């Protein structure tokens, strides 16, 4: 049985000793220093080592989204990524933003997937930084309705806000780890609601924090455990048009739903490869009609659910072909129904049409 995939949000803080209910589970912790100092080829070898099982170990899924295009490979070019982990997000105009974690930068593409610009790390070494507008292993990324871009600057334990062209606007958090309101411990992902409120997965503190668009702290919820409203490995986060907040948990193998004030509503999912089950759920997104899409990194697939968690369909399987994946991680859906999947194992992005 193939080894457990790296839990993105735990990469920078601690080694998980188990995941779901797999036999002899293992995990791998990769430090920020390793990501920044090691050649991208070495990171690709790490991915290959983790993927020890072929298609026979995967559940083949029916294709329910139309493949459009794919691009990317390991590297530092305009259409390349450091490989293994990176975040994606879209704005209302259909532009795609990539948080290129290992290259400490953000890349922007238009709705036709044409490169537009980038900011953060610069050539030739794309070194991390902590000054305004610089990044150190950025992970999550999202846009508000005004086109502002919010980036989870993971190893700087802060959120940075930019305009759509990459001009620095503001930040909050801090350059050191903290547990207080508005402080972070290796945050991993974020989402923005229609009112401009920002929800951050504060990974190391095992909680969700909510802020207004200027970074003013509003509230928080979570805590370690398996009960309602608790997490062990909170990963992805999304908000629907009604303000409901959806959070994936890679270790509890579920999706939990909360109100925009953090009140627990419901959950679905369990460990397994069946319909509606998960091996390692991470990326999550909601379309304009409220349907929820969850990336299952372990089983190389995307599952679609109703807003209340009823399983609908899925697509994807292990492989290099169009519509196949190798350790997919993040997902983003634009207002036109285009779906972008960060296919981590191949350092590429695939675009689909619903």
XYZ file of C-alpha atoms in Angstrom:
354
model
C 0.000 0.000 0.000
C 1.402 3.339 -0.933
C 2.660 5.541 1.873
C 0.598 8.406 3.193
C 1.068 11.685 1.354
C 2.604 14.666 3.017
C -0.005 16.677 4.857
C 0.562 20.112 3.389
C -0.308 22.115 6.414
C 1.817 19.951 8.719
C 4.896 20.100 6.485
C 6.322 23.051 8.316
C 5.540 22.182 11.922
C 5.297 18.571 13.025
C 5.144 14.942 11.932
C 1.767 13.261 12.147
C 1.994 9.756 13.527
C -1.090 8.490 11.770
C -3.645 9.346 9.144
C -7.190 7.983 9.107
C -7.150 4.198 9.484
C -4.567 3.022 7.005
C -2.299 0.084 7.716
C 1.157 1.096 9.008
C 0.718 4.779 8.162
C 3.778 6.992 7.848
C 4.295 10.685 7.275
C 7.094 12.866 6.089
C 7.948 16.314 7.396
C 9.719 18.674 5.055
C 11.148 21.837 6.547
C 11.030 25.218 4.892
C 14.804 25.223 4.787
C 14.723 22.008 2.784
C 12.184 23.401 0.353
C 14.182 26.545 -0.208
C 17.641 24.969 -0.260
C 17.009 21.740 -2.167
C 16.895 21.574 -5.921
C 13.466 21.209 -7.433
C 14.532 17.896 -8.943
C 15.085 16.526 -5.472
C 11.607 17.611 -4.407
C 10.187 15.810 -7.415
C 12.037 12.671 -6.346
C 10.364 12.992 -2.950
C 6.972 13.018 -4.630
C 7.885 9.982 -6.682
C 9.011 8.147 -3.588
C 5.713 8.817 -1.869
C 3.718 7.561 -4.829
C 4.706 3.909 -4.600
C 1.430 2.546 -5.878
C 0.202 2.659 -9.441
C -3.278 2.765 -10.916
C -4.120 -0.641 -9.498
C -4.177 0.851 -6.020
C -6.456 3.680 -7.065
C -10.197 3.766 -7.450
C -10.901 4.617 -11.078
C -13.548 7.317 -11.295
C -15.921 8.350 -14.031
C -14.982 11.599 -15.754
C -17.721 14.132 -14.984
C -15.842 17.323 -15.860
C -14.541 18.180 -19.303
C -10.775 18.492 -19.527
C -9.672 21.800 -21.084
C -5.925 22.280 -20.721
C -2.937 21.616 -18.496
C 0.362 23.383 -17.954
C 3.358 23.417 -15.648
C 6.486 21.512 -14.765
C 9.195 21.743 -12.143
C 11.205 24.930 -12.462
C 11.298 28.689 -11.969
C 9.948 29.892 -15.318
C 6.712 31.822 -15.833
C 4.758 28.628 -16.392
C 6.691 26.495 -13.939
C 6.436 25.734 -10.242
C 8.858 24.544 -7.588
C 6.910 21.331 -7.420
C 5.177 19.249 -4.831
C 3.087 21.914 -3.085
C 1.432 25.115 -4.200
C -1.869 26.897 -3.662
C -4.321 28.311 -6.212
C -7.159 30.832 -6.201
C -9.319 32.747 -8.688
C -10.813 36.236 -8.799
C -14.185 37.414 -10.158
C -12.637 38.164 -13.546
C -11.448 34.587 -13.943
C -7.766 35.270 -13.330
C -5.869 32.452 -11.644
C -3.292 33.064 -8.907
C -0.714 30.474 -7.876
C 1.128 30.549 -4.561
C 4.350 28.899 -5.727
C 5.505 27.689 -2.323
C 9.053 26.584 -3.049
C 9.803 29.625 -5.204
C 8.384 32.029 -2.601
C 6.262 33.886 -5.125
C 2.789 34.416 -6.569
C 2.108 33.972 -10.296
C -0.939 35.372 -12.082
C -2.578 33.940 -15.233
C -5.585 35.243 -17.139
C -8.721 33.205 -17.818
C -7.063 31.738 -20.924
C -4.193 30.499 -18.740
C -1.764 33.022 -20.216
C 0.923 34.290 -17.862
C 0.369 37.893 -16.707
C 2.758 38.764 -13.890
C 4.347 37.612 -10.633
C 5.554 38.998 -7.320
C 7.397 37.898 -4.215
C 10.572 35.888 -4.735
C 12.805 37.040 -7.575
C 15.342 35.416 -9.873
C 17.777 33.822 -9.777
C 17.337 32.040 -6.454
C 13.817 33.082 -5.405
C 14.957 33.313 -1.799
C 12.428 33.780 1.006
C 12.033 37.148 2.687
C 10.126 38.845 5.482
C 9.887 42.463 4.278
C 6.579 43.896 3.069
C 5.574 42.068 -0.106
C 8.121 39.303 0.336
C 7.144 35.711 1.040
C 8.459 32.665 2.850
C 6.777 29.451 1.666
C 3.354 30.885 0.726
C 0.562 28.311 0.712
C -3.062 29.451 0.656
C -4.288 32.201 -1.667
C -7.704 33.761 -2.334
C -9.304 36.880 -3.820
C -12.116 39.108 -2.545
C -14.887 40.625 -4.663
C -12.824 43.782 -5.185
C -9.940 41.840 -6.697
C -7.617 42.081 -3.717
C -5.408 39.041 -3.171
C -4.752 37.490 0.237
C -1.736 35.211 0.649
C -0.949 32.879 3.537
C 2.729 33.618 4.188
C 3.186 30.416 6.126
C 6.698 30.571 7.480
C 6.360 34.256 8.321
C 3.179 33.413 10.253
C 1.210 36.215 8.628
C -1.354 37.108 5.989
C -0.328 39.570 3.282
C -2.813 41.525 1.178
C -2.054 42.741 -2.359
C -3.980 44.371 -5.161
C -4.581 42.361 -8.333
C -1.287 43.483 -9.895
C 0.756 42.451 -6.860
C 1.184 45.829 -5.152
C 1.553 45.354 -1.414
C -1.348 46.726 0.674
C -1.150 45.471 4.247
C -0.506 42.468 6.481
C -1.401 40.984 9.837
C -0.081 38.265 12.101
C 3.588 38.351 12.948
C 6.989 37.002 12.068
C 6.981 34.741 15.121
C 4.684 31.973 16.290
C 1.859 32.949 18.623
C -1.358 31.612 20.118
C -3.163 34.858 20.830
C -6.012 36.367 18.836
C -4.682 37.324 15.419
C -1.474 35.363 15.834
C -0.573 32.229 13.891
C 1.397 29.027 14.013
C 2.164 27.974 10.428
C -1.164 28.939 8.825
C -1.952 26.932 5.700
C -5.086 28.095 3.878
C -7.697 30.829 3.728
C -11.029 31.777 2.160
C -12.863 35.070 1.702
C -16.656 35.506 1.938
C -18.848 37.918 -0.038
C -18.589 40.509 2.731
C -14.801 40.479 2.543
C -14.239 38.575 5.773
C -11.159 36.354 5.763
C -11.112 32.872 7.320
C -7.671 31.423 8.045
C -6.740 27.822 8.806
C -4.294 28.345 11.684
C -2.764 24.921 11.357
C -0.331 24.731 14.246
C -2.943 26.103 16.643
C -5.588 23.721 15.217
C -8.212 26.419 14.777
C -9.964 28.703 12.324
C -9.593 32.457 12.804
C -11.892 35.045 11.224
C -10.877 38.613 10.338
C -12.349 41.542 8.463
C -10.750 42.667 5.202
C -8.278 44.892 7.060
C -7.074 42.103 9.309
C -9.035 43.032 12.412
C -9.654 39.927 14.498
C -13.321 38.873 14.825
C -13.559 35.369 16.265
C -12.149 31.834 16.227
C -13.162 28.208 16.706
C -11.732 24.701 16.682
C -9.370 22.828 18.943
C -7.782 19.388 18.842
C -10.053 16.353 18.795
C -12.506 14.230 16.862
C -15.723 15.740 18.140
C -18.058 18.133 16.368
C -16.235 21.365 15.637
C -12.818 19.912 16.487
C -9.896 19.113 14.186
C -6.731 17.071 14.069
C -5.495 18.079 10.631
C -7.474 21.063 9.306
C -6.411 21.675 5.732
C -8.619 23.324 3.121
C -11.351 25.897 3.632
C -14.126 27.375 1.483
C -17.138 29.649 1.963
C -20.398 29.480 -0.010
C -22.621 32.391 -1.046
C -24.698 31.946 2.101
C -21.679 32.371 4.357
C -21.390 28.734 5.373
C -17.780 27.690 6.032
C -16.492 24.277 4.915
C -13.285 22.824 6.387
C -11.507 19.609 5.403
C -9.657 17.503 7.953
C -7.032 15.195 6.461
C -6.692 13.102 9.586
C -10.335 12.864 10.649
C -11.130 12.284 6.952
C -14.161 14.517 6.884
C -15.656 17.848 5.885
C -17.182 19.987 8.628
C -19.633 22.814 8.019
C -19.952 25.909 10.211
C -21.869 29.157 10.205
C -19.872 32.313 9.544
C -19.598 32.794 13.308
C -18.134 29.332 13.849
C -21.245 27.500 15.023
C -21.032 23.825 14.073
C -23.720 22.741 11.587
C -22.881 19.306 10.188
C -20.219 17.056 8.751
C -19.742 14.216 6.302
C -17.101 11.726 5.259
C -15.118 8.867 6.768
C -11.943 6.958 6.026
C -12.147 4.816 2.905
C -12.165 4.683 -0.880
C -15.902 4.468 -1.427
C -18.176 7.185 -2.719
C -18.292 9.978 -0.155
C -15.306 8.606 1.741
C -11.804 10.064 1.834
C -8.227 8.889 2.041
C -6.781 12.343 2.535
C -9.116 15.284 1.802
C -7.440 18.629 1.356
C -8.555 21.188 -1.235
C -12.183 22.281 -1.165
C -14.251 24.723 -3.225
C -17.902 25.668 -3.748
C -19.501 26.540 -7.094
C -22.127 29.211 -7.762
C -24.993 26.788 -7.126
C -23.607 25.660 -3.775
C -22.183 22.296 -4.785
C -19.034 21.333 -2.884
C -15.916 19.827 -4.489
C -13.296 18.029 -2.411
C -9.842 16.953 -3.572
C -8.852 13.562 -2.177
C -5.048 13.642 -2.441
C -4.627 10.002 -1.465
C -6.988 8.546 -4.054
C -6.111 11.067 -6.784
C -9.660 12.192 -7.374
C -12.168 15.011 -6.967
C -15.547 14.283 -5.401
C -18.641 16.442 -5.828
C -21.286 16.811 -3.130
C -24.464 18.751 -2.631
C -24.323 21.665 -0.217
C -25.518 19.345 2.550
C -22.983 16.599 1.839
C -24.885 14.206 -0.405
C -22.470 12.447 -2.743
C -23.100 13.285 -6.405
C -20.195 12.195 -8.597
C -16.406 12.191 -8.988
C -13.579 12.219 -11.489
C -9.888 11.390 -11.567
C -7.544 8.466 -11.058
C -3.806 7.954 -10.692
C -1.864 8.728 -13.856
C -0.254 11.251 -16.191
C -3.104 11.515 -18.712
C -5.620 14.297 -19.075
C -7.976 14.193 -16.112
C -5.647 11.958 -14.122
C -3.654 13.090 -11.109
C -0.654 12.379 -8.938
C -1.244 13.771 -5.462
C -3.675 16.568 -6.321
C -3.887 19.190 -3.601
C -5.745 22.462 -4.153
C -8.853 23.377 -6.134
C -10.371 26.641 -7.333
C -13.621 27.289 -9.241
C -14.383 30.511 -11.109
C -17.773 32.101 -11.742
C -17.959 30.544 -15.224
C -17.697 27.007 -13.892
C -14.049 26.430 -14.751
C -12.289 24.168 -12.267
C -8.550 24.358 -11.627
C -6.730 21.526 -9.864
C -3.193 21.826 -8.492
C -1.719 18.483 -9.521
C 1.179 18.563 -7.080
C 2.930 15.359 -8.058
C 3.472 16.571 -11.613
C 4.005 20.252 -10.721
C 1.184 21.210 -13.026
C -2.314 22.685 -13.125
C -5.243 21.086 -14.906
C -8.301 23.044 -16.007
C -11.762 21.511 -16.435
C -15.179 22.751 -17.434
C -18.199 21.671 -15.426
